[in-house]
Amino acid sequence: MRLLGTAAGRGILVLLFAFVLAALLDAEGLRKQAQIQPQGFERRVALAATRPLVRVSRALHLTSPRHELQVAIGRAGEDRIDARVHLTLPPPAGPLPRPAPRQPHRPTKPLFTAEHPLRVWVAGDSLAQVPGDALERLGGAVDVVGVESRLATGLARPDLYNWYTRFNQLLAGQRPQVAVLSFGADDAHDYLAGVPGGRQVGPLGSASWVAEYTRRVEGVTRELNAAGIRTVWLGLPIPDGPGFRNSFPIVNAIIAAVAKRNPSRSAYVDTWHLLDSARGTYTAYLRVHGTLTLMRLPDGVHYTPAAGDLIAQQVLGVLRRSYRLR
């Protein structure tokens, strides 16, 4: 009791009050973070702790400020969990369809200019931002209509952010002619949400994991292509350290194989070998026009703007195979 009468005691009470108030204001966000954790003991504890927190917050109407802020910044419904995969994906099992045979004749490439530019949409995880910005800088016959880069998201966890819903929204609106997609950096782990029929999927790299992730990449490719949107998939870059050295190639192999099976409407950009050293190892620097240039951020995964420029040039080369860009 004597402590509570001191300045230090009152300060502790203020801090405790602030902590509780912050938790109540962010109760639904904390609840979502608990729900999207992989199955296990930590998830059960988090759910048990946040359940009464959400009830109290709603009873006191303390969820309203968070909802109003989300609406104001265009992120309404951010706290809603939706793990469904809404695209018309291929069935979970069975062989993938063979691509239609190539036509013997070569049709005339469509022409795009600065006055009539090619509309390009860039989307994906945090690795999408820098190449997207670099494509925007190119300008000219390429008009980047949007760069949507969402941290810690991907095709594996629609419960965290549902890209499949976002793809459907894209198809329902003004469609781009090309979608440049960068996914996989946050998918290279064992857990896959939204698996149909309650099936169990094995660990990363297992046959069942590869089959399910292939189904998702194939489904996205097929749906966008069917809507007249060409897909350009960016592979994952060579990482520094052992953390992703084994997992990134698994994702790259899947994406590259899907693009190869859909050559008329899809392409794969190999960033791994674009950014590795002459010996095939990780390097933070590459020589560009004779100048040693920093390509990677200190985390050994993300790109610098210079690396983004290299990737954008690769994407431009892919686009030139199908379009005349002037």
mmCIF file of C-alpha atoms in Angstrom:
data_model
loop_
_atom_site.group_PDB
_atom_site.id
_atom_site.type_symbol
_atom_site.label_atom_id
_atom_site.label_comp_id
_atom_site.label_asym_id
_atom_site.label_seq_id
_atom_site.Cartn_x
_atom_site.Cartn_y
_atom_site.Cartn_z
ATOM 1 C CA MET A 1 0.000 0.000 0.000
ATOM 2 C CA ARG A 2 2.835 2.333 0.791
ATOM 3 C CA LEU A 3 4.303 1.734 -2.687
ATOM 4 C CA LEU A 4 1.066 2.807 -4.363
ATOM 5 C CA GLY A 5 1.285 6.170 -2.607
ATOM 6 C CA THR A 6 4.664 6.936 -4.090
ATOM 7 C CA ALA A 7 5.380 8.447 -7.478
ATOM 8 C CA ALA A 8 6.881 5.147 -8.613
ATOM 9 C CA GLY A 9 3.757 3.281 -7.550
ATOM 10 C CA ARG A 10 1.498 5.678 -9.383
ATOM 11 C CA GLY A 11 3.705 5.361 -12.442
ATOM 12 C CA ILE A 12 3.343 1.569 -12.354
ATOM 13 C CA LEU A 13 -0.438 1.906 -12.132
ATOM 14 C CA VAL A 14 -0.464 4.251 -15.115
ATOM 15 C CA LEU A 15 1.659 1.813 -17.135
ATOM 16 C CA LEU A 16 -0.594 -1.109 -16.204
ATOM 17 C CA PHE A 17 -3.673 0.873 -17.174
ATOM 18 C CA ALA A 18 -2.093 1.881 -20.489
ATOM 19 C CA PHE A 19 -1.131 -1.734 -21.185
ATOM 20 C CA VAL A 20 -4.637 -3.026 -20.485
ATOM 21 C CA LEU A 21 -6.238 -0.243 -22.544
ATOM 22 C CA ALA A 22 -3.915 -0.929 -25.489
ATOM 23 C CA ALA A 23 -4.736 -4.636 -25.320
ATOM 24 C CA LEU A 24 -8.474 -3.897 -25.295
ATOM 25 C CA LEU A 25 -8.209 -1.491 -28.237
ATOM 26 C CA ASP A 26 -6.228 -4.064 -30.220
ATOM 27 C CA ALA A 27 -8.152 -7.100 -28.965
ATOM 28 C CA GLU A 28 -9.391 -8.213 -32.372
ATOM 29 C CA GLY A 29 -5.945 -7.833 -33.894
ATOM 30 C CA LEU A 30 -4.466 -9.942 -31.099
ATOM 31 C CA ARG A 31 -7.214 -12.496 -31.607
ATOM 32 C CA LYS A 32 -6.422 -12.729 -35.307
ATOM 33 C CA GLN A 33 -2.728 -13.212 -34.576
ATOM 34 C CA ALA A 34 -3.690 -16.071 -32.267
ATOM 35 C CA GLN A 35 -5.969 -17.671 -34.848
ATOM 36 C CA ILE A 36 -3.437 -17.668 -37.657
ATOM 37 C CA GLN A 37 -0.749 -19.445 -35.666
ATOM 38 C CA PRO A 38 -0.028 -23.064 -36.645
ATOM 39 C CA GLN A 39 -1.828 -25.733 -34.663
ATOM 40 C CA GLY A 40 -0.187 -26.503 -31.331
ATOM 41 C CA PHE A 41 0.135 -25.578 -27.682
ATOM 42 C CA GLU A 42 1.083 -21.924 -28.285
ATOM 43 C CA ARG A 43 -1.997 -21.384 -30.454
ATOM 44 C CA ARG A 44 -4.313 -22.912 -27.828
ATOM 45 C CA VAL A 45 -2.851 -20.676 -25.105
ATOM 46 C CA ALA A 46 -3.123 -17.564 -27.303
ATOM 47 C CA LEU A 47 -6.751 -18.337 -28.171
ATOM 48 C CA ALA A 48 -7.631 -18.892 -24.531
ATOM 49 C CA ALA A 49 -6.007 -15.597 -23.525
ATOM 50 C CA THR A 50 -7.581 -13.460 -26.265
ATOM 51 C CA ARG A 51 -11.116 -14.873 -26.139
ATOM 52 C CA PRO A 52 -12.185 -12.992 -22.963
ATOM 53 C CA LEU A 53 -10.193 -9.940 -24.093
ATOM 54 C CA VAL A 54 -12.330 -9.659 -27.246
ATOM 55 C CA ARG A 55 -15.558 -10.120 -25.277
ATOM 56 C CA VAL A 56 -14.690 -7.295 -22.866
ATOM 57 C CA SER A 57 -13.502 -5.033 -25.689
ATOM 58 C CA ARG A 58 -16.753 -5.511 -27.625
ATOM 59 C CA ALA A 59 -18.865 -5.007 -24.517
ATOM 60 C CA LEU A 60 -17.126 -1.665 -23.888
ATOM 61 C CA HIS A 61 -17.335 -0.725 -27.618
ATOM 62 C CA LEU A 62 -13.549 -0.381 -27.719
ATOM 63 C CA THR A 63 -13.377 -2.166 -31.071
ATOM 64 C CA SER A 64 -14.978 0.798 -32.850
ATOM 65 C CA PRO A 65 -11.877 3.024 -33.099
ATOM 66 C CA ARG A 66 -9.898 0.187 -34.728
ATOM 67 C CA HIS A 67 -12.690 -0.551 -37.219
ATOM 68 C CA GLU A 68 -13.106 3.126 -38.113
ATOM 69 C CA LEU A 69 -9.369 3.494 -38.689
ATOM 70 C CA GLN A 70 -9.328 0.429 -40.942
ATOM 71 C CA VAL A 71 -12.195 1.858 -43.007
ATOM 72 C CA ALA A 72 -10.405 5.207 -43.269
ATOM 73 C CA ILE A 73 -7.226 3.634 -44.666
ATOM 74 C CA GLY A 74 -9.084 1.287 -47.010
ATOM 75 C CA ARG A 75 -8.530 -1.909 -45.029
ATOM 76 C CA ALA A 76 -12.036 -2.677 -43.822
ATOM 77 C CA GLY A 77 -12.526 -6.270 -42.710
ATOM 78 C CA GLU A 78 -8.811 -6.702 -41.982
ATOM 79 C CA ASP A 79 -9.547 -8.631 -38.793
ATOM 80 C CA ARG A 80 -11.868 -11.110 -40.474
ATOM 81 C CA ILE A 81 -10.358 -14.559 -40.913
ATOM 82 C CA ASP A 82 -11.037 -16.107 -44.310
ATOM 83 C CA ALA A 83 -9.006 -19.210 -45.041
ATOM 84 C CA ARG A 84 -11.007 -20.283 -48.071
ATOM 85 C CA VAL A 85 -9.270 -20.536 -51.425
ATOM 86 C CA HIS A 86 -11.831 -18.845 -53.687
ATOM 87 C CA LEU A 87 -10.207 -19.352 -57.077
ATOM 88 C CA THR A 88 -11.228 -22.275 -59.239
ATOM 89 C CA LEU A 89 -8.156 -24.344 -58.494
ATOM 90 C CA PRO A 90 -7.362 -27.733 -60.001
ATOM 91 C CA PRO A 91 -8.403 -30.801 -57.967
ATOM 92 C CA PRO A 92 -6.117 -31.749 -55.062
ATOM 93 C CA ALA A 93 -4.908 -34.928 -56.726
ATOM 94 C CA GLY A 94 -4.362 -36.202 -60.223
ATOM 95 C CA PRO A 95 -2.103 -35.189 -63.111
ATOM 96 C CA LEU A 96 -2.051 -31.601 -64.281
ATOM 97 C CA PRO A 97 -3.415 -31.025 -67.784
ATOM 98 C CA ARG A 98 -0.981 -30.852 -70.650
ATOM 99 C CA PRO A 99 -0.698 -27.490 -72.418
ATOM 100 C CA ALA A 100 -2.265 -27.161 -75.817
ATOM 101 C CA PRO A 101 0.183 -27.771 -78.669
ATOM 102 C CA ARG A 102 1.864 -24.678 -80.009
ATOM 103 C CA GLN A 103 0.545 -23.254 -83.241
ATOM 104 C CA PRO A 104 2.996 -23.474 -86.122
ATOM 105 C CA HIS A 105 2.468 -19.876 -87.175
ATOM 106 C CA ARG A 106 3.657 -16.880 -85.168
ATOM 107 C CA PRO A 107 0.966 -14.229 -84.673
ATOM 108 C CA THR A 108 1.843 -10.570 -84.826
ATOM 109 C CA LYS A 109 2.884 -9.161 -81.482
ATOM 110 C CA PRO A 110 0.596 -6.433 -80.109
ATOM 111 C CA LEU A 111 2.155 -2.975 -80.142
ATOM 112 C CA PHE A 112 2.281 -0.780 -77.026
ATOM 113 C CA THR A 113 3.624 2.749 -76.744
ATOM 114 C CA ALA A 114 3.758 5.526 -74.180
ATOM 115 C CA GLU A 115 0.447 6.771 -75.579
ATOM 116 C CA HIS A 116 -1.059 3.270 -75.489
ATOM 117 C CA PRO A 117 0.900 1.482 -72.727
ATOM 118 C CA LEU A 118 0.848 -2.108 -71.554
ATOM 119 C CA ARG A 119 -0.963 -2.290 -68.196
ATOM 120 C CA VAL A 120 1.072 -4.236 -65.621
ATOM 121 C CA TRP A 121 0.055 -5.142 -62.071
ATOM 122 C CA VAL A 122 2.710 -6.215 -59.548
ATOM 123 C CA ALA A 123 1.701 -8.173 -56.463
ATOM 124 C CA GLY A 124 3.078 -10.447 -53.791
ATOM 125 C CA ASP A 125 4.937 -10.534 -50.512
ATOM 126 C CA SER A 126 7.582 -8.066 -49.364
ATOM 127 C CA LEU A 127 9.887 -9.072 -52.240
ATOM 128 C CA ALA A 128 7.410 -7.622 -54.759
ATOM 129 C CA GLN A 129 7.870 -3.986 -53.764
ATOM 130 C CA VAL A 130 11.349 -3.171 -55.065
ATOM 131 C CA PRO A 131 10.977 -4.833 -58.507
ATOM 132 C CA GLY A 132 7.546 -3.208 -58.790
ATOM 133 C CA ASP A 133 9.011 0.207 -58.081
ATOM 134 C CA ALA A 134 11.736 -0.455 -60.647
ATOM 135 C CA LEU A 135 9.160 -1.335 -63.298
ATOM 136 C CA GLU A 136 7.360 1.920 -62.507
ATOM 137 C CA ARG A 137 10.589 3.814 -63.112
ATOM 138 C CA LEU A 138 10.886 2.327 -66.590
ATOM 139 C CA GLY A 139 7.774 4.154 -67.756
ATOM 140 C CA GLY A 140 7.394 4.403 -71.498
ATOM 141 C CA ALA A 141 5.299 1.617 -72.969
ATOM 142 C CA VAL A 142 4.881 -0.074 -69.568
ATOM 143 C CA ASP A 143 2.245 1.371 -67.251
ATOM 144 C CA VAL A 144 2.387 -0.143 -63.750
ATOM 145 C CA VAL A 145 -1.206 0.219 -62.570
ATOM 146 C CA GLY A 146 -0.401 -0.932 -59.040
ATOM 147 C CA VAL A 147 2.237 -2.447 -56.776
ATOM 148 C CA GLU A 148 0.666 -4.459 -53.970
ATOM 149 C CA SER A 149 3.298 -5.776 -51.589
ATOM 150 C CA ARG A 150 2.047 -7.299 -48.331
ATOM 151 C CA LEU A 151 4.529 -8.281 -45.665
ATOM 152 C CA ALA A 152 4.475 -11.895 -44.428
ATOM 153 C CA THR A 153 1.778 -13.074 -46.858
ATOM 154 C CA GLY A 154 1.634 -15.627 -49.619
ATOM 155 C CA LEU A 155 -0.294 -18.481 -51.174
ATOM 156 C CA ALA A 156 0.211 -20.782 -48.187
ATOM 157 C CA ARG A 157 -1.639 -18.761 -45.548
ATOM 158 C CA PRO A 158 -4.969 -17.337 -46.793
ATOM 159 C CA ASP A 159 -5.929 -17.071 -43.117
ATOM 160 C CA LEU A 160 -3.302 -14.346 -42.734
ATOM 161 C CA TYR A 161 -4.177 -12.491 -45.933
ATOM 162 C CA ASN A 162 -6.371 -14.027 -48.622
ATOM 163 C CA TRP A 163 -4.694 -13.342 -51.941
ATOM 164 C CA TYR A 164 -7.239 -15.564 -53.670
ATOM 165 C CA THR A 165 -9.975 -13.128 -52.707
ATOM 166 C CA ARG A 166 -7.790 -10.287 -53.983
ATOM 167 C CA PHE A 167 -7.305 -12.073 -57.323
ATOM 168 C CA ASN A 168 -11.058 -12.419 -57.712
ATOM 169 C CA GLN A 169 -11.453 -8.697 -57.000
ATOM 170 C CA LEU A 170 -8.870 -8.013 -59.700
ATOM 171 C CA LEU A 171 -10.775 -10.139 -62.200
ATOM 172 C CA ALA A 172 -14.013 -8.333 -61.370
ATOM 173 C CA GLY A 173 -12.506 -4.885 -62.006
ATOM 174 C CA GLN A 174 -10.389 -3.269 -64.700
ATOM 175 C CA ARG A 175 -7.967 -6.024 -65.528
ATOM 176 C CA PRO A 176 -4.295 -5.481 -66.299
ATOM 177 C CA GLN A 177 -2.771 -7.224 -69.279
ATOM 178 C CA VAL A 178 0.139 -8.602 -67.254
ATOM 179 C CA ALA A 179 0.479 -9.677 -63.629
ATOM 180 C CA VAL A 180 4.003 -9.833 -62.213
ATOM 181 C CA LEU A 181 3.802 -12.079 -59.155
ATOM 182 C CA SER A 182 6.349 -12.520 -56.375
ATOM 183 C CA PHE A 183 5.328 -15.191 -53.876
ATOM 184 C CA GLY A 184 7.030 -17.861 -51.838
ATOM 185 C CA ALA A 185 9.371 -16.121 -49.393
ATOM 186 C CA ASP A 186 6.747 -16.457 -46.668
ATOM 187 C CA ASP A 187 5.392 -19.770 -47.971
ATOM 188 C CA ALA A 188 8.575 -21.791 -47.416
ATOM 189 C CA HIS A 189 7.396 -23.506 -44.229
ATOM 190 C CA ASP A 190 5.454 -26.615 -43.245
ATOM 191 C CA TYR A 191 2.026 -25.125 -42.522
ATOM 192 C CA LEU A 192 -0.559 -24.670 -45.298
ATOM 193 C CA ALA A 193 -3.960 -23.177 -44.399
ATOM 194 C CA GLY A 194 -7.120 -23.670 -46.430
ATOM 195 C CA VAL A 195 -6.406 -27.248 -47.510
ATOM 196 C CA PRO A 196 -9.643 -28.657 -49.004
ATOM 197 C CA GLY A 197 -11.522 -31.525 -47.400
ATOM 198 C CA GLY A 198 -9.568 -31.384 -44.165
ATOM 199 C CA ARG A 199 -6.687 -33.260 -45.775
ATOM 200 C CA GLN A 200 -3.384 -33.444 -43.958
ATOM 201 C CA VAL A 201 -0.354 -32.026 -45.736
ATOM 202 C CA GLY A 202 3.131 -33.160 -44.857
ATOM 203 C CA PRO A 203 6.149 -30.958 -44.137
ATOM 204 C CA LEU A 204 7.734 -28.576 -46.624
ATOM 205 C CA GLY A 205 9.142 -30.526 -49.558
ATOM 206 C CA SER A 206 7.057 -33.635 -48.995
ATOM 207 C CA ALA A 207 5.042 -35.030 -51.889
ATOM 208 C CA SER A 208 1.742 -33.836 -50.400
ATOM 209 C CA TRP A 209 3.119 -30.337 -49.689
ATOM 210 C CA VAL A 210 4.505 -30.010 -53.215
ATOM 211 C CA ALA A 211 1.222 -31.247 -54.713
ATOM 212 C CA GLU A 212 -0.879 -28.758 -52.717
ATOM 213 C CA TYR A 213 1.383 -25.767 -53.370
ATOM 214 C CA THR A 214 1.586 -26.705 -57.058
ATOM 215 C CA ARG A 215 -2.221 -26.783 -57.141
ATOM 216 C CA ARG A 216 -2.326 -23.217 -55.813
ATOM 217 C CA VAL A 217 0.286 -21.796 -58.198
ATOM 218 C CA GLU A 218 -1.322 -23.646 -61.115
ATOM 219 C CA GLY A 219 -4.770 -22.389 -60.122
ATOM 220 C CA VAL A 220 -3.672 -18.759 -59.902
ATOM 221 C CA THR A 221 -1.878 -19.044 -63.240
ATOM 222 C CA ARG A 222 -4.828 -20.725 -64.919
ATOM 223 C CA GLU A 223 -7.439 -18.273 -63.625
ATOM 224 C CA LEU A 224 -5.467 -15.168 -64.564
ATOM 225 C CA ASN A 225 -4.519 -16.574 -67.958
ATOM 226 C CA ALA A 226 -8.145 -17.525 -68.681
ATOM 227 C CA ALA A 227 -9.101 -13.896 -67.983
ATOM 228 C CA GLY A 228 -6.572 -12.701 -70.564
ATOM 229 C CA ILE A 229 -3.878 -11.738 -68.035
ATOM 230 C CA ARG A 230 -0.363 -12.927 -68.785
ATOM 231 C CA THR A 231 1.545 -14.020 -65.658
ATOM 232 C CA VAL A 232 5.222 -13.400 -64.961
ATOM 233 C CA TRP A 233 6.397 -15.246 -61.839
ATOM 234 C CA LEU A 234 9.502 -13.941 -60.044
ATOM 235 C CA GLY A 235 11.562 -16.688 -58.462
ATOM 236 C CA LEU A 236 13.063 -16.364 -54.994
ATOM 237 C CA PRO A 237 16.634 -15.009 -54.829
ATOM 238 C CA ILE A 238 19.611 -16.858 -53.428
ATOM 239 C CA PRO A 239 19.625 -16.058 -49.673
ATOM 240 C CA ASP A 240 22.494 -15.414 -47.300
ATOM 241 C CA GLY A 241 23.005 -18.079 -44.661
ATOM 242 C CA PRO A 242 21.447 -21.547 -44.368
ATOM 243 C CA GLY A 243 17.991 -20.436 -43.219
ATOM 244 C CA PHE A 244 16.283 -20.402 -46.627
ATOM 245 C CA ARG A 245 18.979 -22.119 -48.681
ATOM 246 C CA ASN A 246 17.080 -25.408 -48.777
ATOM 247 C CA SER A 247 13.492 -24.127 -48.718
ATOM 248 C CA PHE A 248 13.599 -21.452 -51.427
ATOM 249 C CA PRO A 249 14.619 -23.905 -54.192
ATOM 250 C CA ILE A 250 11.573 -26.057 -53.399
ATOM 251 C CA VAL A 251 9.243 -23.128 -54.079
ATOM 252 C CA ASN A 252 11.250 -22.017 -57.115
ATOM 253 C CA ALA A 253 11.053 -25.476 -58.684
ATOM 254 C CA ILE A 254 7.271 -25.500 -58.348
ATOM 255 C CA ILE A 255 6.766 -22.001 -59.787
ATOM 256 C CA ALA A 256 9.197 -22.609 -62.649
ATOM 257 C CA ALA A 257 7.512 -25.909 -63.542
ATOM 258 C CA VAL A 258 4.043 -24.347 -63.600
ATOM 259 C CA ALA A 259 5.236 -21.494 -65.823
ATOM 260 C CA LYS A 260 6.918 -24.003 -68.145
ATOM 261 C CA ARG A 261 3.665 -25.942 -68.474
ATOM 262 C CA ASN A 262 1.877 -22.744 -69.532
ATOM 263 C CA PRO A 263 4.440 -21.194 -71.908
ATOM 264 C CA SER A 264 2.007 -19.277 -74.094
ATOM 265 C CA ARG A 265 0.646 -17.179 -71.225
ATOM 266 C CA SER A 266 3.155 -17.477 -68.391
ATOM 267 C CA ALA A 267 6.879 -16.999 -67.739
ATOM 268 C CA TYR A 268 9.387 -17.446 -64.927
ATOM 269 C CA VAL A 269 12.192 -15.037 -64.025
ATOM 270 C CA ASP A 270 15.130 -16.772 -62.326
ATOM 271 C CA THR A 271 16.306 -14.233 -59.748
ATOM 272 C CA TRP A 272 18.414 -16.859 -57.944
ATOM 273 C CA HIS A 273 21.016 -17.065 -60.703
ATOM 274 C CA LEU A 274 20.532 -13.437 -61.685
ATOM 275 C CA LEU A 275 21.866 -12.333 -58.296
ATOM 276 C CA ASP A 276 24.354 -15.066 -57.349
ATOM 277 C CA SER A 277 28.126 -14.824 -57.770
ATOM 278 C CA ALA A 278 30.164 -16.262 -60.619
ATOM 279 C CA ARG A 279 30.771 -19.274 -58.347
ATOM 280 C CA GLY A 280 27.051 -19.755 -57.727
ATOM 281 C CA THR A 281 27.189 -18.501 -54.142
ATOM 282 C CA TYR A 282 25.496 -15.645 -52.317
ATOM 283 C CA THR A 283 26.966 -12.194 -52.827
ATOM 284 C CA ALA A 284 25.723 -8.826 -51.644
ATOM 285 C CA TYR A 285 27.492 -7.017 -54.497
ATOM 286 C CA LEU A 286 27.547 -7.419 -58.276
ATOM 287 C CA ARG A 287 29.350 -5.448 -60.955
ATOM 288 C CA VAL A 288 26.938 -3.347 -63.004
ATOM 289 C CA HIS A 289 28.525 -1.544 -65.955
ATOM 290 C CA GLY A 290 31.892 -2.061 -64.300
ATOM 291 C CA THR A 291 30.857 -0.647 -60.920
ATOM 292 C CA LEU A 292 30.600 -2.819 -57.808
ATOM 293 C CA THR A 293 26.976 -2.299 -56.757
ATOM 294 C CA LEU A 294 25.114 -3.326 -53.604
ATOM 295 C CA MET A 295 22.277 -5.696 -54.518
ATOM 296 C CA ARG A 296 20.965 -7.027 -51.231
ATOM 297 C CA LEU A 297 19.856 -5.614 -47.897
ATOM 298 C CA PRO A 298 21.554 -6.704 -44.642
ATOM 299 C CA ASP A 299 18.929 -9.430 -44.036
ATOM 300 C CA GLY A 300 20.372 -11.345 -46.982
ATOM 301 C CA VAL A 301 16.971 -11.761 -48.653
ATOM 302 C CA HIS A 302 15.471 -8.431 -49.735
ATOM 303 C CA TYR A 303 16.608 -6.342 -52.687
ATOM 304 C CA THR A 304 18.190 -2.934 -53.049
ATOM 305 C CA PRO A 305 16.819 -0.634 -55.789
ATOM 306 C CA ALA A 306 19.777 -1.654 -57.976
ATOM 307 C CA ALA A 307 18.706 -5.293 -57.778
ATOM 308 C CA GLY A 308 15.157 -4.198 -58.532
ATOM 309 C CA ASP A 309 16.418 -2.540 -61.706
ATOM 310 C CA LEU A 310 18.106 -5.768 -62.820
ATOM 311 C CA ILE A 311 14.940 -7.773 -62.188
ATOM 312 C CA ALA A 312 12.815 -5.173 -63.991
ATOM 313 C CA GLN A 313 15.056 -5.479 -67.038
ATOM 314 C CA GLN A 314 14.578 -9.250 -66.971
ATOM 315 C CA VAL A 315 10.806 -8.778 -66.787
ATOM 316 C CA LEU A 316 10.986 -6.315 -69.676
ATOM 317 C CA GLY A 317 12.874 -8.904 -71.716
ATOM 318 C CA VAL A 318 10.146 -11.460 -70.996
ATOM 319 C CA LEU A 319 7.460 -9.001 -72.065
ATOM 320 C CA ARG A 320 9.261 -8.233 -75.318
ATOM 321 C CA ARG A 321 8.837 -11.871 -76.332
ATOM 322 C CA SER A 322 5.097 -11.305 -76.518
ATOM 323 C CA TYR A 323 4.702 -7.576 -77.137
ATOM 324 C CA ARG A 324 6.288 -4.819 -79.195
ATOM 325 C CA LEU A 325 7.206 -2.100 -76.695
ATOM 326 C CA ARG A 326 8.191 1.300 -78.057
#
